[in-house]
Amino acid sequence: MAVRISTKVLFTVIISCIMLTSIIGYAQENQERTKAKANYELATRWSYDNIKNSIYDMRVRPNWLEGSERFWYKFKTSQGTNYYIVDPARRTKDHLFDNEDLASKLTVLTNKPYNAKHLDLKNLTFNRENSAIQMTVDSIQFRYEISSAVLTILDTVKKARKEKRWRNYSPDSTVVVFARNHNLFMMKADDPDSVEFQLTTDGEKWYSFASNPGDTTMEKRVRASASWFRDSKKFHTVRRDLRKVSDLWVINSLSKPRPKLELYKYQVPGEKYIEQHELFIFDVDKKNRVKIEADKWIDQSIGGNYMTGRGIYHGKSSDKIYFARRDRAWKKIDLCVGNTETGAVKVLIQEESEPYFNVMDMHFREVNDGDDLLWWSERDGWGHLYLYDKEGNLQNRVTSGAFHVAAISKIDTAARVLYLTINGKEDGIDPYYNLQYRVGFDGSGMTLLTPEHATHNMDMSESRKYFVDNFSRIDMVPEAALKDNSGRVLMELEKADVSRLIEAGWKMPETFIAKSDDGITDQYGVMWKPFDFDPEKKYPIITYVYPGPFSEAVPKTFSPENRNVALSQLGFIVVSFGNRGGAPWRGKYYHTYGYGNARDYGLADKKAVIEELAARHSFIDVRRVGIYGHSGGGFMSTAAMLVYPDFFKVAVSSAGNHDNNIYNIWWGEFHYGVKEKKVKKGKDIDEGEAETVFEAKFPTNWEIAKNLKGHLLLVTGDMDNNVHPANTIRVADALIKAEKRFDFMILPGKRHRFGNYSNYFVKMLWDYFAEHLIGDYRSGSDIYINDKKN
């Protein structure tokens, strides 16, 4: 007799079977995970402390000889340290001396043994004729004649007297400036009979001429906030008025016998009272001061944070001073020149940029005694150089195109040629690699000098005829070559010695390109795998993050000491890549992407790239995703857990600025925005009268703490006076109120970078990911030293 089963019942049975199979499979997988062990032995073997003696010199640092094209350098390999002299014109590289011979002669003169492979030579300098060198060995000064190889003792070097930090010497070393009780003083240098001359009498705490405006030593000499002109005739100071700025505190709980309160001024976004700037010039001979008439905008900045050269620039002479001033919203900036005798100011260049002017990459150079001025701007969406005359009239663009001028490496004024560091100009080369170019002041003759597919550093001779090119990639051993100013390779100088790393099992990390969340923008990343990698296994994936906006945490040079090397050895795939709103080297649109979206702007890209990598590689387990970062990365890693709680499962967030409303004013108002508004002063004031106020409000992590689903470790130093511990404590408070489980670690007495507790923190980070991504829970109170501990 046939049994008829309805379609509905059959469907229910099938679904039940599928679910049961999934549950059994998950249970089996979970059981396997609980048996898994993180490879602490391999991770420990590749920690920096255990490989540092296998890492030798990674670059050549040329010391160019005065009045010559030659240079010397020292270079350390597994065979010891050697000293070389290079003659670019002859294309020769020779040992500066025979190590064995020099060691023997040192022993003869001192009766002490010396290791020829590791001669510890200090203060090595050439004489004026470049025929002999002086050096210090074990506090004894020697002279070595290069041609005859004769070594003689000159003198016993007296123990160097610790230089008193309060002395701010003029470039010619004849005058010293210092501060006392917040006022400026001047005296002749190194003259016991010199009489102090008091230059100011109006200094006070928080409105000071001292480098530390909160100094309380009163009668003690301290460092002055002063910068000398090259001719030693004058110096300038930017006086900051902090008297109305609010206080902030941290507590040194380790202070004996009682905890100690540490007070400092700290400005946060949107506050009414922020520091005010004045620019003064002091004349050494006249012993007077001149105020530069720089006032223009409410709450403006004269030079200041993030600006290259602090935004104050000296010319060849002291009759003028260049400075950049900006409005509080960071949208308007003027390049000005001030007359140091009268204080009169002339505006040379005016810029207005939305959403902000990128002062971090701003470059200015006075050339040919001020007849030519080079200025950097993103006015067309890319960072480029423009040539102006001394009156501020635009002469021509120097560079143009869809690329970024990152730096002026050198200037050849006679030939009217610039040597530039540029990102993103060459197709098929990672836009984050620094490439070196030459170009005429008029924009002609743009030439690539460093075509090797790597990131490059240029160190050029004073004549501008030759340069040493150090280049490497994360997956390429560093090399150094001598080139001429057309980019022609004259000599291969060195290749870093990684032999001991290779012998120990070192494997190169891999680079990759994946799409951002928009499906268009490429992200360039690095992947570290365990050195015992098995392609048949499934590995959790961890991403190390830093959101920018002025940089991205993606190493581009060979970095065996990178923390992710050891972390991956535990049994993880570790990746690092950028996000839109990150580094400025990819154009204005890219680096301003996060403006007005202080918390979430980079998270979708992080998720999208990891998903693409998991689809591409079967060894990545996208169900086990970890994330970690420090400072801005601490902020981002926690935000990832709260914005995408079903995707990111584990985070370690250290020193995060989780609430940018209480982080420093420059970071928040610059990168994320501040609004300038006009408001009425009072009820009895006419409608037309109003005052200017500034408002800023940013999204925080604590506001969405209720979203947490995974495992979160929050870490902060309790004396962090950069990112205040309140940033982390507010998240902890919100998580407690939301009745969430989380982990919280305070590092006693530590500032932003954790100091000598960094290794302890790293070990706790290893444990946290091993526990929650691998299932390796270890007992005992001692943290591991090797796989036998814990």
Coordinates of C-alpha atoms in Angstrom, one line a residue, residues 9-370:
V9 CA 5.6 17.7 5.1
L10 CA 8.3 16.6 2.7
F11 CA 9.7 20.2 2.5
T12 CA 9.7 20.4 6.3
V13 CA 11.6 17.2 6.6
I14 CA 14.2 18.3 4.0
I15 CA 14.7 21.6 5.7
S16 CA 15.0 20.0 9.1
C17 CA 17.7 17.6 7.8
I18 CA 19.6 20.4 6.2
M19 CA 19.5 22.4 9.5
L20 CA 20.5 19.3 11.5
T21 CA 23.4 18.7 9.2
S22 CA 24.5 22.3 9.5
I23 CA 24.3 22.2 13.3
I24 CA 26.3 19.0 13.5
G25 CA 28.9 20.4 11.1
Y26 CA 29.2 23.6 13.1
A27 CA 29.4 21.6 16.3
Q28 CA 32.2 19.5 14.8
E29 CA 34.0 22.5 13.5
N30 CA 33.6 24.2 16.9
Q31 CA 35.0 21.2 18.6
E32 CA 38.0 21.2 16.3
R33 CA 38.6 24.8 17.0
T34 CA 38.6 24.2 20.8
K35 CA 41.4 21.7 20.1
A36 CA 43.4 24.1 18.0
K37 CA 46.6 25.6 19.2
A38 CA 48.1 28.9 18.3
N39 CA 51.8 28.5 17.3
Y40 CA 53.3 30.6 20.0
E41 CA 56.7 29.1 19.5
L42 CA 56.9 30.3 15.9
A43 CA 55.5 33.7 16.7
T44 CA 58.0 34.1 19.5
R45 CA 60.8 33.1 17.2
W46 CA 59.9 35.9 14.8
S47 CA 59.3 38.6 17.3
Y48 CA 61.6 41.6 16.9
D49 CA 63.6 40.9 20.1
N50 CA 64.5 37.5 18.6
I51 CA 65.4 38.6 15.1
K52 CA 66.9 42.0 15.6
N53 CA 70.5 40.6 15.5
S54 CA 69.7 39.1 12.1
I55 CA 68.6 42.5 10.7
Y56 CA 71.5 44.5 9.3
D57 CA 71.8 47.8 7.5
M58 CA 68.9 48.4 5.1
R59 CA 70.1 51.6 3.4
V60 CA 73.3 53.5 2.5
R61 CA 73.6 56.8 4.3
P62 CA 76.2 58.9 2.3
N63 CA 78.4 61.5 4.0
W64 CA 79.3 63.8 1.2
L65 CA 82.8 65.4 1.6
E66 CA 83.0 69.1 1.7
G67 CA 84.3 70.6 -1.6
S68 CA 84.2 67.2 -3.3
E69 CA 81.9 64.9 -5.1
R70 CA 83.1 61.9 -3.0
F71 CA 81.3 60.4 -0.1
W72 CA 81.9 57.8 2.6
Y73 CA 79.5 55.4 4.3
K74 CA 79.5 52.4 6.6
F75 CA 77.4 49.3 6.0
K76 CA 76.8 46.4 8.3
T77 CA 76.2 42.8 7.1
S78 CA 76.5 39.4 8.7
Q79 CA 80.2 39.7 8.1
G80 CA 80.6 42.9 10.1
T81 CA 80.7 46.6 9.5
N82 CA 82.8 48.0 6.7
Y83 CA 83.6 51.6 5.8
Y84 CA 83.8 52.7 2.2
I85 CA 84.8 55.8 0.2
V86 CA 83.1 56.3 -3.2
D87 CA 84.3 58.5 -6.1
P88 CA 81.3 59.0 -8.5
A89 CA 83.5 60.6 -11.2
R90 CA 85.8 57.6 -11.3
R91 CA 83.0 55.1 -10.4
T92 CA 85.1 53.5 -7.7
K93 CA 84.2 52.2 -4.3
D94 CA 87.1 51.3 -2.0
H95 CA 87.5 50.4 1.7
L96 CA 88.3 53.5 3.7
F97 CA 90.8 51.4 5.6
D98 CA 91.7 47.8 6.2
N99 CA 89.7 46.7 9.2
E100 CA 92.2 44.1 10.4
D101 CA 95.1 46.6 10.0
L102 CA 93.2 49.4 11.9
A103 CA 92.2 47.0 14.7
S104 CA 95.8 45.9 15.0
K105 CA 97.1 49.5 15.1
L106 CA 94.5 50.4 17.7
T107 CA 95.7 47.6 19.9
V108 CA 99.3 48.6 19.5
L109 CA 98.5 52.2 20.6
T110 CA 96.1 51.3 23.4
N111 CA 97.1 47.7 24.5
K112 CA 93.4 46.8 24.2
P113 CA 91.9 44.2 21.9
Y114 CA 89.5 45.2 19.1
N115 CA 87.1 43.3 16.9
A116 CA 88.0 44.0 13.3
K117 CA 84.5 43.0 12.2
H118 CA 82.8 45.4 14.5
L119 CA 84.9 48.5 15.0
D120 CA 83.0 51.1 17.0
L121 CA 84.2 54.3 15.5
K122 CA 82.5 57.5 16.6
N123 CA 82.6 61.1 15.4
L124 CA 84.3 60.1 12.1
T125 CA 85.2 63.3 10.2
F126 CA 87.5 64.2 7.3
N127 CA 90.0 67.1 7.5
R128 CA 89.7 70.0 5.1
E129 CA 91.9 68.5 2.5
N130 CA 90.0 65.1 2.7
S131 CA 93.3 63.4 3.2
A132 CA 92.9 62.2 6.8
I133 CA 90.1 61.2 9.1
Q134 CA 89.6 61.8 12.8
M135 CA 87.7 59.3 14.9
T136 CA 87.0 58.5 18.5
V137 CA 87.4 55.0 19.9
D138 CA 86.9 54.3 23.6
S139 CA 87.1 58.0 24.5
I140 CA 90.4 58.4 22.7
Q141 CA 90.7 60.6 19.6
F142 CA 92.8 59.3 16.7
R143 CA 94.0 60.6 13.3
Y144 CA 94.3 58.2 10.4
E145 CA 96.2 59.2 7.2
I146 CA 94.4 57.6 4.3
S147 CA 97.3 57.4 1.8
S148 CA 99.9 56.1 4.3
A149 CA 97.6 54.2 6.7
V150 CA 99.4 55.8 9.6
L151 CA 97.4 56.0 12.9
T152 CA 98.3 58.4 15.7
I153 CA 96.7 59.3 19.0
L154 CA 95.6 62.9 19.2
D155 CA 94.2 63.2 22.7
T156 CA 91.9 61.7 25.3
V157 CA 88.4 62.9 24.8
K158 CA 87.1 64.5 27.9
K159 CA 83.7 63.3 28.9
A160 CA 81.3 65.5 27.1
R161 CA 79.6 68.0 29.3
K162 CA 75.9 67.6 29.1
E163 CA 74.6 70.5 27.1
K164 CA 72.3 72.7 29.0
R165 CA 69.0 72.5 27.2
W166 CA 68.0 76.1 28.0
R167 CA 70.7 77.4 25.7
N168 CA 69.3 78.4 22.3
Y169 CA 72.4 79.3 20.3
S170 CA 72.6 81.6 17.3
P171 CA 73.8 79.9 14.1
D172 CA 77.2 81.6 14.5
S173 CA 77.3 80.4 18.2
T174 CA 78.0 83.9 19.6
V175 CA 74.6 84.6 21.3
V176 CA 72.4 82.6 23.6
V177 CA 68.7 83.2 24.1
F178 CA 66.7 81.7 26.9
A179 CA 63.6 82.3 29.0
R180 CA 63.1 82.8 32.7
N181 CA 59.8 83.4 34.5
H182 CA 58.2 83.4 31.0
N183 CA 60.2 86.3 29.6
L184 CA 63.1 86.4 27.1
F185 CA 66.7 87.0 27.9
M186 CA 69.9 87.2 25.8
M187 CA 73.6 86.9 26.6
K188 CA 76.9 86.3 24.9
A189 CA 77.6 82.6 24.4
D190 CA 80.1 80.7 26.6
D191 CA 81.3 83.9 28.3
P192 CA 81.4 83.7 32.1
D193 CA 81.5 87.5 32.3
S194 CA 78.5 88.0 30.0
V195 CA 75.7 90.1 31.4
E196 CA 72.1 89.0 30.8
F197 CA 69.9 91.4 28.9
Q198 CA 66.2 91.1 29.5
L199 CA 64.2 91.5 26.2
T200 CA 60.7 91.3 27.6
T201 CA 58.8 92.0 30.8
D202 CA 55.2 91.1 29.9
G203 CA 55.5 87.3 29.8
E204 CA 53.3 85.2 32.1
K205 CA 52.2 81.7 32.6
W206 CA 50.2 80.5 29.5
Y207 CA 51.1 83.7 27.7
S208 CA 54.8 83.0 27.6
F209 CA 58.0 83.3 25.6
A210 CA 59.2 79.9 27.0
S211 CA 59.0 76.7 25.1
N212 CA 56.9 75.3 27.9
P213 CA 54.2 78.0 28.5
G214 CA 53.1 76.3 31.6
D215 CA 56.5 76.3 33.2
T216 CA 56.4 76.9 37.0
T217 CA 60.2 77.1 37.8
M218 CA 60.1 80.9 38.0
E219 CA 63.8 81.8 38.4
K220 CA 65.3 78.9 36.5
R221 CA 66.7 79.3 33.0
V222 CA 64.6 77.4 30.5
R223 CA 64.4 76.9 26.8
A224 CA 62.9 79.9 24.9
S225 CA 60.4 79.6 22.1
A226 CA 62.7 81.2 19.5
S227 CA 64.0 80.4 16.0
W228 CA 67.1 82.1 14.6
F229 CA 67.5 83.6 11.2
R230 CA 70.5 82.2 9.3
D231 CA 72.6 85.4 9.6
S232 CA 72.3 85.4 13.4
K233 CA 71.1 89.0 13.4
K234 CA 67.5 88.3 14.5
F235 CA 65.2 85.6 15.7
H236 CA 61.5 85.1 15.7
T237 CA 59.0 83.7 18.2
V238 CA 55.3 82.8 17.9
R239 CA 53.8 83.8 21.2
R240 CA 50.7 81.7 22.1
D241 CA 48.0 83.1 24.4
L242 CA 46.6 80.1 26.2
R243 CA 45.2 81.8 29.2
K244 CA 41.5 81.2 28.4
V245 CA 42.0 77.7 27.1
S246 CA 40.4 75.1 29.3
D247 CA 42.5 72.7 31.5
L248 CA 42.7 69.0 31.3
W249 CA 44.3 66.5 33.7
V250 CA 45.8 63.1 34.0
I251 CA 46.8 61.4 37.2
N252 CA 50.1 59.7 37.9
S253 CA 48.9 56.9 40.2
L254 CA 52.4 55.6 40.5
S255 CA 53.8 58.8 42.0
K256 CA 55.2 58.2 45.5
P257 CA 54.2 58.8 48.1
R258 CA 50.9 60.2 46.8
P259 CA 49.3 60.1 43.3
K260 CA 50.1 63.3 41.4
L261 CA 47.8 65.4 39.3
E262 CA 49.3 66.6 36.0
L263 CA 47.6 69.6 34.5
Y264 CA 47.9 70.9 31.0
K265 CA 46.0 73.1 28.5
Y266 CA 44.0 71.1 25.9
Q267 CA 41.8 72.5 23.1
V268 CA 38.9 70.4 21.7
P269 CA 36.7 71.0 18.7
G270 CA 34.1 73.7 18.8
E271 CA 35.2 75.4 22.0
K272 CA 34.9 79.2 22.3
Y273 CA 38.3 79.9 23.7
I274 CA 41.3 78.6 21.7
E275 CA 44.9 79.8 21.6
Q276 CA 45.7 83.1 19.9
H277 CA 49.0 83.8 18.1
E278 CA 51.4 86.7 17.8
L279 CA 54.5 86.8 15.7
F280 CA 57.5 88.8 17.0
I281 CA 60.9 89.6 15.6
F282 CA 63.8 90.4 18.0
D283 CA 66.9 92.2 16.8
V284 CA 70.2 91.2 18.6
D285 CA 72.0 94.5 18.1
K286 CA 69.0 96.8 18.7
K287 CA 67.7 94.6 21.5
N288 CA 64.2 95.4 20.5
R289 CA 61.1 93.6 19.2
V290 CA 58.8 94.2 16.3
K291 CA 55.3 92.7 16.1
I292 CA 54.4 91.4 12.6
E293 CA 51.0 92.8 11.8
A294 CA 49.4 89.5 10.9
D295 CA 45.8 89.8 12.2
K296 CA 43.1 88.9 9.7
W297 CA 40.6 86.2 10.8
I298 CA 39.0 85.4 14.1
D299 CA 40.8 82.5 15.8
Q300 CA 43.3 82.4 13.0
S301 CA 46.6 80.5 13.2
I302 CA 50.0 81.9 12.3
G303 CA 51.8 78.8 11.1
G304 CA 51.1 76.1 13.6
N305 CA 50.3 72.4 13.8
Y306 CA 50.6 70.1 10.8
M307 CA 52.2 72.8 8.6
T308 CA 55.5 71.8 7.1
G309 CA 58.2 73.9 8.8
R310 CA 55.5 74.9 11.3
G311 CA 54.4 77.4 8.6
I312 CA 57.2 80.0 9.3
Y313 CA 60.0 80.3 6.8
H314 CA 63.2 82.3 6.8
G315 CA 64.9 83.6 3.7
K316 CA 68.6 84.1 3.2
S317 CA 68.6 87.4 5.1
S318 CA 66.8 88.5 8.2
D319 CA 65.1 91.6 6.6
K320 CA 62.0 89.6 5.9
I321 CA 60.0 86.6 7.2
Y322 CA 57.5 84.4 5.3
F323 CA 54.6 82.9 7.1
A324 CA 51.4 81.0 6.4
R325 CA 48.2 82.0 8.2
R326 CA 44.9 80.2 8.1
D327 CA 41.4 80.7 9.2
R328 CA 39.9 78.4 11.9
A329 CA 37.9 76.4 9.4
W330 CA 41.2 75.5 7.6
K331 CA 39.6 76.6 4.3
K332 CA 41.5 79.8 3.7
I333 CA 45.2 80.3 3.8
D334 CA 47.5 83.2 2.9
L335 CA 51.2 83.1 2.2
C336 CA 52.6 86.4 3.5
V337 CA 55.9 88.2 3.8
G338 CA 56.6 90.4 6.8
N339 CA 59.1 93.3 7.0
T340 CA 61.1 92.5 10.1
E341 CA 62.0 96.2 10.7
T342 CA 58.5 97.7 10.5
G343 CA 56.2 94.7 11.0
A344 CA 54.3 95.5 7.7
V345 CA 52.8 92.5 5.9
K346 CA 52.2 91.8 2.3
V347 CA 50.0 89.0 1.1
L348 CA 51.7 87.1 -1.7
I349 CA 49.4 84.1 -2.3
Q350 CA 45.8 83.5 -1.3
E351 CA 44.1 80.1 -1.4
E352 CA 40.6 79.0 -0.6
S353 CA 39.9 75.3 -0.7
E354 CA 36.9 73.0 0.1
P355 CA 36.5 71.1 2.3
Y356 CA 40.0 72.2 3.6
F357 CA 43.4 73.2 2.5
N358 CA 45.9 70.4 3.0
V359 CA 48.6 72.1 5.0
M360 CA 50.2 68.7 5.8
D361 CA 51.6 68.5 2.3
M362 CA 52.1 72.2 1.8
H363 CA 55.5 73.2 0.5
F364 CA 57.1 76.6 0.2
R365 CA 60.6 77.6 -0.9
E366 CA 62.3 80.9 -1.4
V367 CA 64.7 80.6 -4.3
N368 CA 67.3 83.0 -5.7
D369 CA 67.2 85.4 -2.7
G370 CA 63.4 85.7 -3.0

